[in-house]
CSV table of C-alpha atoms in Angstrom, one decimal:
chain,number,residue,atom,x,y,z
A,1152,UNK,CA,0.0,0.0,0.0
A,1153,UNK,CA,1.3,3.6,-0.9
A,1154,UNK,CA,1.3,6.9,1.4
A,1155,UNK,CA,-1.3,7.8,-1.0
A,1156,UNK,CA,-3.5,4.8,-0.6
A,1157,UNK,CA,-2.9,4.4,3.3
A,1158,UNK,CA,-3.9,8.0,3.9
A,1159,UNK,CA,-7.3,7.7,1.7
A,1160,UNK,CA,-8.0,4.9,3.9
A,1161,UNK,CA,-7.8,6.5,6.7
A,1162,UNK,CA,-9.5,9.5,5.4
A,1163,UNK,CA,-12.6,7.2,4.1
A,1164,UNK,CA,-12.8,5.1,7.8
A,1165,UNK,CA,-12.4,8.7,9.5
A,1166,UNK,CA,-16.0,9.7,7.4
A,1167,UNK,CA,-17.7,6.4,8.0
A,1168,UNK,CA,-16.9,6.0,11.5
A,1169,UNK,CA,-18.0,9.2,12.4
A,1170,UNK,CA,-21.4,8.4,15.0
A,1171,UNK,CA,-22.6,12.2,15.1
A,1172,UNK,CA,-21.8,16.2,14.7
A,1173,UNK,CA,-20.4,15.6,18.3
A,1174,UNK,CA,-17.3,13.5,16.9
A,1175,UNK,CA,-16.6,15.6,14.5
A,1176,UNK,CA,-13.3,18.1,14.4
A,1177,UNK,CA,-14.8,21.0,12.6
A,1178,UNK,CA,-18.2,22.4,11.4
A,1179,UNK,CA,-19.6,24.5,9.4
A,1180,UNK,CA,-20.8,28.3,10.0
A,1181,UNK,CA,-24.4,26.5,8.5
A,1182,UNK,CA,-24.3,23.9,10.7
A,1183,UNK,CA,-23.9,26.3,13.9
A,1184,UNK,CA,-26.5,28.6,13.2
A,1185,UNK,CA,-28.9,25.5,13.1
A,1186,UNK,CA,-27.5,24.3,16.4
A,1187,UNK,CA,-26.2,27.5,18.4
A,1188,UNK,CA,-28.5,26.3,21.3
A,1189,UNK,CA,-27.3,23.2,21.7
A,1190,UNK,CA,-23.7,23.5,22.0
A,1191,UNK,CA,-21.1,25.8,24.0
A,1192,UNK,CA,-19.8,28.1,21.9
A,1193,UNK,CA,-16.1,29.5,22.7
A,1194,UNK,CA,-14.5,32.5,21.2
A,1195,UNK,CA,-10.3,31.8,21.2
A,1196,UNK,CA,-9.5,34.8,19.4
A,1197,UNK,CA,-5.4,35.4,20.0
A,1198,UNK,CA,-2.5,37.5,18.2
A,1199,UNK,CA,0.9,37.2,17.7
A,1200,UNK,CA,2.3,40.6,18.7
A,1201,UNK,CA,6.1,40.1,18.3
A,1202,UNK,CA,6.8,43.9,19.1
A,1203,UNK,CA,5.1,43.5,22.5
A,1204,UNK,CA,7.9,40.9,23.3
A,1205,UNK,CA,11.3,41.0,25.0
A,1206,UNK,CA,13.8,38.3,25.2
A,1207,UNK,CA,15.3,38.5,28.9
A,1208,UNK,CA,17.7,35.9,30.5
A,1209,UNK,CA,16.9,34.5,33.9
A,1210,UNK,CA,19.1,32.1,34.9
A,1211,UNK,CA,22.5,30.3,33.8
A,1212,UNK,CA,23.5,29.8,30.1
A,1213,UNK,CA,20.0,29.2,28.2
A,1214,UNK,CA,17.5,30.4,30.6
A,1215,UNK,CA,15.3,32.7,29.1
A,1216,UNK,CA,11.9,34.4,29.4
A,1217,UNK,CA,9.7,35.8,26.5
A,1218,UNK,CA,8.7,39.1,28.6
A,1219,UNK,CA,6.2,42.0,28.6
A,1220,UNK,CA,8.0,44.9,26.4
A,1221,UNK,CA,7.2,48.3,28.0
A,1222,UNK,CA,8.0,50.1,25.1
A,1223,UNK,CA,6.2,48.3,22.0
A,1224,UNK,CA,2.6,49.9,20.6
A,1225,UNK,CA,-0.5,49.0,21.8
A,1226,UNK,CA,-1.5,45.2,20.9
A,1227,UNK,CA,-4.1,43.7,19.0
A,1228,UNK,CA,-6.4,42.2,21.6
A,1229,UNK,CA,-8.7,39.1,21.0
A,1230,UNK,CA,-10.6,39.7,24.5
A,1231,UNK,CA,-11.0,43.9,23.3
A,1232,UNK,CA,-12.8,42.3,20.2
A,1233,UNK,CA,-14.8,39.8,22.1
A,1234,UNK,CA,-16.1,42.6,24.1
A,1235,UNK,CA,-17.1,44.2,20.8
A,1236,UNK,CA,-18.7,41.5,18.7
A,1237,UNK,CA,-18.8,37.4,19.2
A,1238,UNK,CA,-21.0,35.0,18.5
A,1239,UNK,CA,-24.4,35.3,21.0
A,1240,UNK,CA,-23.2,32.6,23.7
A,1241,UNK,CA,-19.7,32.5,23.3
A,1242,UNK,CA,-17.1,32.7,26.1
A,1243,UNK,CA,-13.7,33.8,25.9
A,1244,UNK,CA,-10.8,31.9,25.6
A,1245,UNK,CA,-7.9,33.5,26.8
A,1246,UNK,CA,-4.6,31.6,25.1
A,1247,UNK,CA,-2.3,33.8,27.4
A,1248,UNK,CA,-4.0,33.6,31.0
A,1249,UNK,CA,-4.9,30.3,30.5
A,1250,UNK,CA,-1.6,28.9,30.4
A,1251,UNK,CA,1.2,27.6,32.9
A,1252,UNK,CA,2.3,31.1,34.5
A,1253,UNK,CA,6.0,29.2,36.1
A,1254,UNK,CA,6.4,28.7,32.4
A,1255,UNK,CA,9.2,31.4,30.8
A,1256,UNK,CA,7.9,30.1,27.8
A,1257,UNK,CA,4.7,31.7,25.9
A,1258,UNK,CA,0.8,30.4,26.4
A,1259,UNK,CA,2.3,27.0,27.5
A,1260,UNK,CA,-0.3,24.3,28.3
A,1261,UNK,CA,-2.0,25.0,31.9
A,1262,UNK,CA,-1.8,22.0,34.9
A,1263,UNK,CA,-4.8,20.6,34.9
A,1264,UNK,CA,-6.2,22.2,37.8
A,1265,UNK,CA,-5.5,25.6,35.7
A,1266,UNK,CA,-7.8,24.5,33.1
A,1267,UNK,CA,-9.9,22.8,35.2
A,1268,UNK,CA,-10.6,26.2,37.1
A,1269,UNK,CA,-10.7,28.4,34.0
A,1270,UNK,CA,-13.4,26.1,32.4
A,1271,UNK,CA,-15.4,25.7,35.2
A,1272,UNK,CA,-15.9,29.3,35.7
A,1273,UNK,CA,-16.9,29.6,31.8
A,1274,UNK,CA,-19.7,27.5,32.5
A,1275,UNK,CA,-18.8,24.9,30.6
A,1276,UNK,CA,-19.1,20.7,31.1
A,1277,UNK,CA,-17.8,18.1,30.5
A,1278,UNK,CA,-20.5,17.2,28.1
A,1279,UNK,CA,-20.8,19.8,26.7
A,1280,UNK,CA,-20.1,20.3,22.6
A,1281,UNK,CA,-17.9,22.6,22.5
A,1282,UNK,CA,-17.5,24.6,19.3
A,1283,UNK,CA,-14.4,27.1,19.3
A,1284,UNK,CA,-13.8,30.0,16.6
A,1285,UNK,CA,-11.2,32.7,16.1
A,1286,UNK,CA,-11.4,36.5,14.5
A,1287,UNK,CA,-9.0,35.4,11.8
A,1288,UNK,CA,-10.8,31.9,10.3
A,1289,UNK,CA,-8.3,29.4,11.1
A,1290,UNK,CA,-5.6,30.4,13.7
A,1291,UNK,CA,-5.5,29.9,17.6
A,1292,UNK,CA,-8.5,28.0,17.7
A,1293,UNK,CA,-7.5,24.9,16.8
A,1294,UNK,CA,-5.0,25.6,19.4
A,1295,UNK,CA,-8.0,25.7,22.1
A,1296,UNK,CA,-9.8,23.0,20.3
A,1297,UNK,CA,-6.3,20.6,20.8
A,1298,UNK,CA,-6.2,21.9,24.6
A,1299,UNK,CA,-9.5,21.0,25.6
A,1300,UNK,CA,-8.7,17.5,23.9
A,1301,UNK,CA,-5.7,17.3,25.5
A,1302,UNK,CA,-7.9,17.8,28.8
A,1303,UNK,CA,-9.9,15.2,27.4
A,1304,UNK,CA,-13.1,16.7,26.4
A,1305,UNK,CA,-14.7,14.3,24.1
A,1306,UNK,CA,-16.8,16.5,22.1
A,1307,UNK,CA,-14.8,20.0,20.7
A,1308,UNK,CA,-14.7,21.5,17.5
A,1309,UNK,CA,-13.6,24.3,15.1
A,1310,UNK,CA,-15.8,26.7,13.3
A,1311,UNK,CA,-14.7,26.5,10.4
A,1312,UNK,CA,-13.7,29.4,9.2
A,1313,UNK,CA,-14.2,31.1,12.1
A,1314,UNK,CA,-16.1,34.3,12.5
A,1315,UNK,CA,-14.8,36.0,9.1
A,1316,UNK,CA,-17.3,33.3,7.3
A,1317,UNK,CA,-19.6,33.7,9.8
A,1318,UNK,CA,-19.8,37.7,9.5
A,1319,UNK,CA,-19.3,37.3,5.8
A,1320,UNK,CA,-22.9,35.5,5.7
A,1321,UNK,CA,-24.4,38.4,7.3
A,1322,UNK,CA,-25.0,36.3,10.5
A,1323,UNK,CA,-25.7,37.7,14.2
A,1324,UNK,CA,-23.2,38.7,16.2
A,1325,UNK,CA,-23.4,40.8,19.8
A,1326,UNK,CA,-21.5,42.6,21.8
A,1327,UNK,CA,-23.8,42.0,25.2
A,1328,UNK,CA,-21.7,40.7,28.8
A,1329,UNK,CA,-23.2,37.2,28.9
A,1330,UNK,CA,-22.4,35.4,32.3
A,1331,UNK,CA,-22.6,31.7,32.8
A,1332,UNK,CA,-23.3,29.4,36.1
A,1333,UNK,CA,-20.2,28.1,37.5
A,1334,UNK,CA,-19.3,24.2,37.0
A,1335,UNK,CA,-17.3,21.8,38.6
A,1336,UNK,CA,-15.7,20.6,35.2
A,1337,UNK,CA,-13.1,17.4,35.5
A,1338,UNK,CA,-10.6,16.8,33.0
A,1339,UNK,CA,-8.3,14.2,32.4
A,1340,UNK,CA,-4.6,15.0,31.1
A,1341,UNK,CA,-3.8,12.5,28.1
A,1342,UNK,CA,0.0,13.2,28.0
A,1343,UNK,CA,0.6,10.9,25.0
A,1344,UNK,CA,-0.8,14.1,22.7
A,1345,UNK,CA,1.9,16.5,24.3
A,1346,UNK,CA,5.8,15.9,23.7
A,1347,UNK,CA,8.7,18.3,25.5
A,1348,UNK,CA,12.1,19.5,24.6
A,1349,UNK,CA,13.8,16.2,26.0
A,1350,UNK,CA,12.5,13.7,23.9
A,1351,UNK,CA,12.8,16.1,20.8
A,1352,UNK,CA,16.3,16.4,21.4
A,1353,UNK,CA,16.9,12.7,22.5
A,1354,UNK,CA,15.0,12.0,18.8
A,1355,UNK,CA,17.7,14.4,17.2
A,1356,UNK,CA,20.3,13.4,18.7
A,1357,UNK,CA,20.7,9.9,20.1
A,1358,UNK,CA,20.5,7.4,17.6
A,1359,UNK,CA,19.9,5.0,19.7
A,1360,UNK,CA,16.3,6.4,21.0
A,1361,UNK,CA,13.5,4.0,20.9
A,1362,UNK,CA,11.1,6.6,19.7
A,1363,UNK,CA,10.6,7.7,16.0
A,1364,UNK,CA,8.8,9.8,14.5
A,1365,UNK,CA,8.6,12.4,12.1
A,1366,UNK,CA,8.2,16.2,12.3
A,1367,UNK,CA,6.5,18.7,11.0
A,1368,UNK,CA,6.6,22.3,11.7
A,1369,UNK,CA,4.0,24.8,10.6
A,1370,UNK,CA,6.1,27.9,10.1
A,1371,UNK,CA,6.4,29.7,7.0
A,1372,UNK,CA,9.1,28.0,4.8
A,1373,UNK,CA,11.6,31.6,4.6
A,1374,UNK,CA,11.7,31.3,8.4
A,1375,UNK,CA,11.9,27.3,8.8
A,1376,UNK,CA,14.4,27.2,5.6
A,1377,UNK,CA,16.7,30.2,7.9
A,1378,UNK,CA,16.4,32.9,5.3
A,1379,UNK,CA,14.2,35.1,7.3
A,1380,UNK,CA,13.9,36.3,10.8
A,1381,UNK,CA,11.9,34.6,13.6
A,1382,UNK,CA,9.2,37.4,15.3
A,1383,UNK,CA,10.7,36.9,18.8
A,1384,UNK,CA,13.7,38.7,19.6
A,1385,UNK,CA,17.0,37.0,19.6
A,1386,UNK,CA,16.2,33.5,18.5
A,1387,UNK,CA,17.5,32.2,15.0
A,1388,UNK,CA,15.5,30.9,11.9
A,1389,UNK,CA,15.9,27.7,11.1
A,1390,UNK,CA,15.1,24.2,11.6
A,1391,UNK,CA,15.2,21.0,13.7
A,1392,UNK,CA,17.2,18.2,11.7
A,1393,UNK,CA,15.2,15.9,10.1
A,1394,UNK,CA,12.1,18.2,10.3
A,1395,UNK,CA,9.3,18.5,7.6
A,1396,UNK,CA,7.9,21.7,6.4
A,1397,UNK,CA,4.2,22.1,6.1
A,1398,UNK,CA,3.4,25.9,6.5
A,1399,UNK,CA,-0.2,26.1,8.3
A,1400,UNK,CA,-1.1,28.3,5.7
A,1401,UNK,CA,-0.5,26.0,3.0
A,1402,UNK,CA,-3.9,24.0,4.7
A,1403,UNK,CA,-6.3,26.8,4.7
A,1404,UNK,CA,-8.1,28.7,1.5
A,1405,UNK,CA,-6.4,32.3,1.5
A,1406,UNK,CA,-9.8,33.4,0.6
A,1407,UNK,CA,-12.6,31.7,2.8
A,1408,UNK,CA,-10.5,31.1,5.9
A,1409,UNK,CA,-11.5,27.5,6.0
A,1410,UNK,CA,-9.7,24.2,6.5
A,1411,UNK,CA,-8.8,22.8,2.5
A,1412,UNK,CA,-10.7,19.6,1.5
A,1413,UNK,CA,-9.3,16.4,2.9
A,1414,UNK,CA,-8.3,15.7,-0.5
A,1415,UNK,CA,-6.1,18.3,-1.0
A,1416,UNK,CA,-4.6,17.5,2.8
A,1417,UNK,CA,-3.7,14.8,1.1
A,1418,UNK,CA,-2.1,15.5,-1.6
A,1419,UNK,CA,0.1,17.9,0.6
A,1420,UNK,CA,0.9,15.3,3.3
A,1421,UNK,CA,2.3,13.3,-0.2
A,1422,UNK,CA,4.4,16.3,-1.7
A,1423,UNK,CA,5.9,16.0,1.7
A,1424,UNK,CA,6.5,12.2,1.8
A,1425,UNK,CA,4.7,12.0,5.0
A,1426,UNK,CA,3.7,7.9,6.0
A,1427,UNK,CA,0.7,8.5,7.6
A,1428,UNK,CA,1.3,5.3,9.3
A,1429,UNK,CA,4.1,6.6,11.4
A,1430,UNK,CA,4.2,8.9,14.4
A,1431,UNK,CA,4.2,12.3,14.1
A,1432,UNK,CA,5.1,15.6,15.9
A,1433,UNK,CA,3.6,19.1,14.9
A,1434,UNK,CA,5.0,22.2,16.3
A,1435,UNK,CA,5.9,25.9,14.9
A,1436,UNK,CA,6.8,29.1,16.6
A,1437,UNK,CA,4.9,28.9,20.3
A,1438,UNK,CA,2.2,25.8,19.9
A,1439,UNK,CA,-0.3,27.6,18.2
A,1440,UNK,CA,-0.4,27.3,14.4
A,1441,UNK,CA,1.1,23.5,14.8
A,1442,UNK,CA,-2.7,23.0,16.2
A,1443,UNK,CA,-3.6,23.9,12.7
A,1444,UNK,CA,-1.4,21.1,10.8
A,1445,UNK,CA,-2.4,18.4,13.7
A,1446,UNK,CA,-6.8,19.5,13.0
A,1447,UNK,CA,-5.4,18.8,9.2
A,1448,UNK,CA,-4.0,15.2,10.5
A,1449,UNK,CA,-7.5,14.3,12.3
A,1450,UNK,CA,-9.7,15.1,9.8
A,1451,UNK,CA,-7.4,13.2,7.0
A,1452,UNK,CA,-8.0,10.5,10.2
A,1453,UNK,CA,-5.3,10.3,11.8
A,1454,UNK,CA,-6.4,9.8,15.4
A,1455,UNK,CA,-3.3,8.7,17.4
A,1456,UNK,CA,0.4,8.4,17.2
A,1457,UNK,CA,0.4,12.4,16.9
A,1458,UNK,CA,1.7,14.6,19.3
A,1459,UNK,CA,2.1,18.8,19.4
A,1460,UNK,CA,6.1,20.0,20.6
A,1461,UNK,CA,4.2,22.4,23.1
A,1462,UNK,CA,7.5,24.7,23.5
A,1463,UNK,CA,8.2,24.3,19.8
A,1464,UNK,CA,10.5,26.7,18.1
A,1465,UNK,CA,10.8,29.3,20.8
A,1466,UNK,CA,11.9,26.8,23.2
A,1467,UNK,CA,14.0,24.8,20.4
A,1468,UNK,CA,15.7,28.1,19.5
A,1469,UNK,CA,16.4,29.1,23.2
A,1470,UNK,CA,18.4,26.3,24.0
A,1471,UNK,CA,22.4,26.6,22.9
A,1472,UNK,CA,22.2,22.8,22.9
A,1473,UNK,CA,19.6,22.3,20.2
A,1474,UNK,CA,20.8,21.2,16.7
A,1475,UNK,CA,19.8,23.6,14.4
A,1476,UNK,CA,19.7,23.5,10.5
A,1477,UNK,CA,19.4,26.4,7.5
A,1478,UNK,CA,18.8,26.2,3.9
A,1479,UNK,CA,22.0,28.4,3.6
């Protein structure tokens, strides 16, 4: 059997086995409207702002924090917007405050308690179907959508397209305060979707590491091939040997914001040589757009065997010990 073959297969028993709406990883701006009662909605609306970041060392040789910068322009803020239009329903999701403060590292995944405590206080349950969306169509919430799976919510997924296709079909939006009883949400952690900087650099650089797997990093190809800069301060372009390019871009329609067809997913995951039946490991510049490229492996259906490098590039770049390759 060929990639191409394996990864139809898995694409066809992903559609067939799919029991309900509830299983399913994204849907549609149609499909929401219909159902806006019946599900949670969640508004995960995040930007990268590299000016409003400062690289600052902490500690001995390659401790370093990704800080506040005191002097950059005012930010483009995703909770600002909420405030001003979302989706009747929707709580906000913030990527920043939800996230493991001890952490030097940017919007790193919260302890479970963290999230536990953050969800609860949105009102939301563990049955609940959630349905996330961002102001940009596809960006930070598959993100959110992979956290709350990581949590082990059974029932999460991405508008897709996010509100830009919502708006663009002239549909409701409001800018009222909504508040939500309180829950006692319970998560459970499932640590086999989450790899850290050890075993990446174990996989790198000990050949005689049990694991393999193959990577694939979301950022745009001038950064990931070293010819252009990375938007955090101080760190260098460039790549993780071994490493497979797959810009998150490259998986959405430049013009309605929404996920590409599973069949061109596909075709992309072939350019790349990517055997479907192997492990694999998304990550780009913080955790965020790798969500993007692992939503693209579970609607293709790839359900297991794929982790996100939740430090990714920042922390890859940060460390003097890392291996890093450039297209120079």
């Amino acid at each position: 059997m060929n990639r191409y073959q394996a990864i139809s297969q898995l694409a066809r028993k992903s559609t067939l086995s799919a029991l309900s709406i509830r299983d399913s990883s994204l849907v549609s701006t149609s499909w929401l409207a219909d159902n806006l009662e019946k599900v949670v909605v969640v508004d995960a609306t995040w930007y990268l702002n590299p000016q409003q970041i400062q690289k600052g060392k902490v500690g001995m040789d390659d401790e370093f924090a990704f800080l506040p910068n005191p002097n950059a322009k005012p930010p483009k803020d995703g909770r600002k917007e909420y405030a001003e239009r979302h989706i009747q329903g929707a709580r906000f999701f913030d990527l920043d405050e939800v996230s493991d403060p001890l952490s030097p590292l940017p919007h790193m995944l919260p302890t479970l308690e963290d999230f536990e405590d953050a969800v609860s206080k949105m009102g939301i349950k563990e049955t609940d179907h959630v349905v996330v969306y961002d102001a940009q169509g596809i960006f930070s919430a598959p993100r959110v959508w992979w956290t709350f799976k990581v949590f082990g919510h059974k029932h999460v997924s991405v508008l897709d397209g996010g509100l830009p296709k919502w708006l663009a079909e002239h549909r409701p939006v409001v800018s009222t305060a909504d508040s939500f009883p309180e829950t006692k949400y319970r998560g459970e952690y499932q640590e086999d979707m989450v790899i850290d900087y050890q075993d990446m650099l174990l996989h790198v650089t000990d050949f005689m590491y049990s694991k393999n797997f193959t990577i694939i990093d979301a950022r745009p190809s001038a950064r990931f091939a070293g010819f252009a800069p990375e938007p955090r301060p101080s760190l260098s372009s460039g790549h993780i040997p071994s490493s497979v390019n797959i810009p998150a871009s490259d998986l959405i329609d430049p013009d309605t914001k929404t996920m590409l067809p599973r069949k061109e997913i596909i075709h992309r995951l072939i350019r790349e040589k990517i055997d479907i039946n192997r492990p694999l490991v998304t990550m780009c510049g913080s955790g965020v757009t790798a969500a993007i490229v692992f939503l693209a492996l579970d609607l293709v259906g790839k359900k297991g065997d794929v982790q996100l490098f939740d430090g990714s590039w920042t922390e890859w770049a940060s460390k003097s010990k890392s291996p890093i390759k450039k297209w120079t």
